[in-house]
Amino acid sequence: MEIALIIVGLVVVAAIVYFVTKKAAPPEIEAPPQPKKLPEKAKQPTAKPSDKPRVQKKPPAEEEPPAKAKEPAPQDEPPAATPFPVEVPAVPPPADEAASAVAEAPLVEAPAKPALARPARETTPPGARKRDIEGLRKGLTKVRESEGFFGRLKALFAGKKEIDPNVVEQIEEVLLTSDVGVKTSELLLDEIRSALSRNELADTDKVWDALREHAKRILRVGAGGGLSLKTQPTVVMVVGVNGVGKTTTIGKLATQLKAEGRTVVLAAGDTFRAAAVQQLNVWGKRVGCEVVRGKDGANPGAVIFDAIQKAKDTGADVVLADTAGRLHTKTNLMEELARVARTMNKALEGAPHETLLVLDATNGQNAMQQAALFKEALPITGIVLTKLDGTAKGGVILGICAEHGLPVRYVGIGERAEDLREFEPDEFVEAMLGRASGAEDAAA
């Protein structure tokens, strides 16, 4: 009986426990909706603090919503909001450091900029010019050959110790056939005759030395070789007939000026010949110079005007202006060149500062005539004598200087940029008439 009562009591207790646990289960199942809402509410405060570092001026009142979320949820999300106020004061220090670094940067860079800009202006490499008589002598090989100017003069004195009475007439023949010119030949011969009459030329060596000294004196006209770059920008106008090498000369000059640290603007003023513009463009890309060009057939004066303005705006040192080849016998074409020169003066007072006449040495006496007519139309300041390596009649350079009083600024003795040499009278005469070096002169 007692066992039955115990069993009944256990059943009752089990029933009560079952009932209680079954009744308590619904709250556990219904509880999840509340945690689901709590994360959604918690998301709002987490989004707001994330905005705080951006604005850095959020009022502390907005920190209360995270406190409400603390009550229903045992999670530690509200404390996660506390790092934001800690991070806010940490932001200004880097900003201050960046500001101080920026403030200090100009103090370091400011003196560096003028230092980089000045060398381009002040780099004038007029140091001691390197003499290269042997290189010049090689370029004048044809002049020094047996059929050349030097070779024929050398033949007059070869193996002779005494002066031949007919030596003056023989020298005259060599001078005239070497395109020295009648006027220049007479000037040289008169001086030799006078010295012979005074018995000052006792042997052939003295006659030879006298010829060299007279030649040097004739070639020492004007300011010497190279360009005179006294203004900024210096405008150089390059003129000449077709085929003498104007565009190539400009390219070589640009190469040399860039190597000296100058900034150069090229003006494609030969607008009537598309090949000239293209050739100048190639030189500009090769050398690193800006090329100002116009449409085919455009007014050359307008193109050069724009180039001068470009040089003034950019602070360039030199403007090299190409022009169309003009037949020197055509008066109207020569007048057009004069108009271009006047347009250049409107763009910059005093321009062109240099007007270089390019002559082909192989043209001989025709080159002498070109110099005379171009000199009438324009204020020529210097001569560029090209292709001396291709002619045996190098004496034309004496005639140009003596008869027209024009200084030779450059001579061309090859295709390379460095083969355009600044003219130095003593070096040139030594290279052309000198007998001191070279196996070819051993017998003289």
mmCIF file of C-alpha atoms in Angstrom, residues 234-379:
data_model
loop_
_atom_site.group_PDB
_atom_site.id
_atom_site.type_symbol
_atom_site.label_atom_id
_atom_site.label_comp_id
_atom_site.label_asym_id
_atom_site.label_seq_id
_atom_site.Cartn_x
_atom_site.Cartn_y
_atom_site.Cartn_z
ATOM 1 C CA THR A 234 67.806 86.936 -79.262
ATOM 2 C CA VAL A 235 66.099 86.675 -82.652
ATOM 3 C CA VAL A 236 68.232 85.208 -85.445
ATOM 4 C CA MET A 237 66.974 85.453 -89.021
ATOM 5 C CA VAL A 238 68.533 82.963 -91.446
ATOM 6 C CA VAL A 239 68.391 83.829 -95.160
ATOM 7 C CA GLY A 240 69.849 82.551 -98.423
ATOM 8 C CA VAL A 241 68.939 81.071 -101.789
ATOM 9 C CA ASN A 242 67.449 77.606 -102.240
ATOM 10 C CA GLY A 243 69.673 74.630 -101.531
ATOM 11 C CA VAL A 244 72.455 76.322 -99.552
ATOM 12 C CA GLY A 245 71.556 74.529 -96.305
ATOM 13 C CA LYS A 246 69.555 77.086 -94.289
ATOM 14 C CA THR A 247 67.285 74.599 -92.490
ATOM 15 C CA THR A 248 70.141 72.205 -91.750
ATOM 16 C CA THR A 249 72.214 75.090 -90.403
ATOM 17 C CA ILE A 250 69.342 76.066 -88.076
ATOM 18 C CA GLY A 251 69.104 72.494 -86.796
ATOM 19 C CA LYS A 252 72.844 72.355 -86.085
ATOM 20 C CA LEU A 253 72.765 75.749 -84.356
ATOM 21 C CA ALA A 254 69.843 74.607 -82.191
ATOM 22 C CA THR A 255 71.766 71.481 -81.205
ATOM 23 C CA GLN A 256 74.787 73.517 -80.116
ATOM 24 C CA LEU A 257 72.718 76.108 -78.232
ATOM 25 C CA LYS A 258 70.801 73.402 -76.355
ATOM 26 C CA ALA A 259 74.086 71.787 -75.386
ATOM 27 C CA GLU A 260 75.112 75.145 -73.872
ATOM 28 C CA GLY A 261 71.959 75.205 -71.743
ATOM 29 C CA ARG A 262 69.962 77.637 -73.898
ATOM 30 C CA THR A 263 66.243 77.331 -74.591
ATOM 31 C CA VAL A 264 65.466 77.671 -78.293
ATOM 32 C CA VAL A 265 62.288 78.253 -80.316
ATOM 33 C CA LEU A 266 62.339 77.374 -84.020
ATOM 34 C CA ALA A 267 60.184 79.397 -86.426
ATOM 35 C CA ALA A 268 59.202 77.565 -89.630
ATOM 36 C CA GLY A 269 59.111 80.672 -91.822
ATOM 37 C CA ASP A 270 59.638 78.769 -95.085
ATOM 38 C CA THR A 271 55.894 78.247 -95.493
ATOM 39 C CA PHE A 272 56.059 77.776 -99.265
ATOM 40 C CA ARG A 273 58.038 74.543 -99.059
ATOM 41 C CA ALA A 274 56.368 71.790 -97.032
ATOM 42 C CA ALA A 275 59.578 69.765 -96.925
ATOM 43 C CA ALA A 276 61.361 72.595 -95.114
ATOM 44 C CA VAL A 277 58.679 72.690 -92.403
ATOM 45 C CA GLN A 278 58.841 68.913 -91.975
ATOM 46 C CA GLN A 279 62.633 68.995 -91.836
ATOM 47 C CA LEU A 280 62.559 71.695 -89.152
ATOM 48 C CA ASN A 281 59.999 69.638 -87.227
ATOM 49 C CA VAL A 282 62.358 66.658 -87.258
ATOM 50 C CA TRP A 283 65.190 68.821 -85.933
ATOM 51 C CA GLY A 284 62.903 70.199 -83.214
ATOM 52 C CA LYS A 285 61.979 66.712 -81.976
ATOM 53 C CA ARG A 286 65.563 65.520 -82.165
ATOM 54 C CA VAL A 287 66.981 68.475 -80.256
ATOM 55 C CA GLY A 288 64.037 69.104 -77.922
ATOM 56 C CA CYS A 289 63.042 72.556 -79.217
ATOM 57 C CA GLU A 290 59.547 73.914 -79.736
ATOM 58 C CA VAL A 291 58.676 74.530 -83.392
ATOM 59 C CA VAL A 292 56.142 77.227 -84.316
ATOM 60 C CA ARG A 293 54.607 76.557 -87.716
ATOM 61 C CA GLY A 294 51.655 77.705 -89.780
ATOM 62 C CA LYS A 295 49.541 76.332 -92.582
ATOM 63 C CA ASP A 296 51.036 75.677 -96.008
ATOM 64 C CA GLY A 297 51.411 78.974 -97.828
ATOM 65 C CA ALA A 298 50.777 81.031 -94.686
ATOM 66 C CA ASN A 299 52.296 84.465 -94.263
ATOM 67 C CA PRO A 300 55.890 83.803 -93.130
ATOM 68 C CA GLY A 301 55.993 87.083 -91.228
ATOM 69 C CA ALA A 302 52.962 86.041 -89.162
ATOM 70 C CA VAL A 303 54.524 82.664 -88.312
ATOM 71 C CA ILE A 304 57.772 84.270 -87.148
ATOM 72 C CA PHE A 305 55.777 86.917 -85.231
ATOM 73 C CA ASP A 306 53.986 84.122 -83.333
ATOM 74 C CA ALA A 307 57.293 82.394 -82.642
ATOM 75 C CA ILE A 308 58.759 85.552 -81.106
ATOM 76 C CA GLN A 309 55.670 85.997 -78.935
ATOM 77 C CA LYS A 310 55.979 82.363 -77.834
ATOM 78 C CA ALA A 311 59.614 82.908 -76.896
ATOM 79 C CA LYS A 312 58.705 86.005 -74.872
ATOM 80 C CA ASP A 313 55.921 84.169 -73.039
ATOM 81 C CA THR A 314 58.049 81.126 -72.187
ATOM 82 C CA GLY A 315 61.265 83.010 -71.446
ATOM 83 C CA ALA A 316 63.249 81.339 -74.236
ATOM 84 C CA ASP A 317 66.780 82.536 -74.955
ATOM 85 C CA VAL A 318 66.956 82.308 -78.757
ATOM 86 C CA VAL A 319 64.560 82.311 -81.724
ATOM 87 C CA LEU A 320 65.969 80.778 -84.918
ATOM 88 C CA ALA A 321 63.786 81.860 -87.846
ATOM 89 C CA ASP A 322 63.911 79.965 -91.116
ATOM 90 C CA THR A 323 62.911 81.786 -94.310
ATOM 91 C CA ALA A 324 62.041 80.765 -97.843
ATOM 92 C CA GLY A 325 64.871 80.530 -100.342
ATOM 93 C CA ARG A 326 64.994 83.713 -102.397
ATOM 94 C CA LEU A 327 66.571 84.045 -105.794
ATOM 95 C CA HIS A 328 68.867 86.991 -105.215
ATOM 96 C CA THR A 329 68.227 88.355 -108.714
ATOM 97 C CA LYS A 330 64.477 88.771 -108.076
ATOM 98 C CA THR A 331 63.889 92.215 -106.573
ATOM 99 C CA ASN A 332 60.288 91.528 -105.483
ATOM 100 C CA LEU A 333 61.299 88.405 -103.558
ATOM 101 C CA MET A 334 64.084 90.253 -101.791
ATOM 102 C CA GLU A 335 61.601 92.962 -100.823
ATOM 103 C CA GLU A 336 59.403 90.318 -99.219
ATOM 104 C CA LEU A 337 62.316 89.370 -96.965
ATOM 105 C CA ALA A 338 62.655 93.008 -95.949
ATOM 106 C CA ARG A 339 58.951 93.041 -94.993
ATOM 107 C CA VAL A 340 59.429 89.906 -92.873
ATOM 108 C CA ALA A 341 62.282 91.667 -91.058
ATOM 109 C CA ARG A 342 60.036 94.676 -90.352
ATOM 110 C CA THR A 343 57.342 92.358 -88.971
ATOM 111 C CA MET A 344 59.898 90.807 -86.630
ATOM 112 C CA ASN A 345 60.744 94.286 -85.339
ATOM 113 C CA LYS A 346 57.062 94.828 -84.521
ATOM 114 C CA ALA A 347 57.022 91.642 -82.443
ATOM 115 C CA LEU A 348 60.188 92.656 -80.572
ATOM 116 C CA GLU A 349 61.958 95.968 -80.901
ATOM 117 C CA GLY A 350 65.407 95.539 -82.378
ATOM 118 C CA ALA A 351 64.644 92.176 -83.988
ATOM 119 C CA PRO A 352 66.186 90.541 -85.866
ATOM 120 C CA HIS A 353 69.272 90.937 -83.721
ATOM 121 C CA GLU A 354 71.289 88.694 -86.049
ATOM 122 C CA THR A 355 70.736 88.182 -89.779
ATOM 123 C CA LEU A 356 72.854 85.303 -91.030
ATOM 124 C CA LEU A 357 73.386 84.786 -94.756
ATOM 125 C CA VAL A 358 74.028 81.140 -95.628
ATOM 126 C CA LEU A 359 76.283 80.661 -98.649
ATOM 127 C CA ASP A 360 77.312 77.470 -100.422
ATOM 128 C CA ALA A 361 81.096 77.470 -100.811
ATOM 129 C CA THR A 362 80.816 75.292 -103.919
ATOM 130 C CA ASN A 363 79.056 78.156 -105.746
ATOM 131 C CA GLY A 364 82.287 80.131 -105.952
ATOM 132 C CA GLN A 365 81.854 83.534 -107.582
ATOM 133 C CA ASN A 366 78.072 83.113 -107.571
ATOM 134 C CA ALA A 367 78.244 83.101 -103.762
ATOM 135 C CA MET A 368 80.084 86.424 -103.949
ATOM 136 C CA GLN A 369 77.237 87.899 -106.002
ATOM 137 C CA GLN A 370 74.631 86.554 -103.581
ATOM 138 C CA ALA A 371 76.422 88.258 -100.698
ATOM 139 C CA ALA A 372 76.371 91.596 -102.541
ATOM 140 C CA LEU A 373 72.629 91.511 -103.342
ATOM 141 C CA PHE A 374 71.464 90.205 -99.952
ATOM 142 C CA LYS A 375 73.572 92.883 -98.284
ATOM 143 C CA GLU A 376 71.655 95.537 -100.239
ATOM 144 C CA ALA A 377 68.256 94.185 -99.164
ATOM 145 C CA LEU A 378 68.981 93.314 -95.502
ATOM 146 C CA PRO A 379 71.360 94.351 -92.729
#
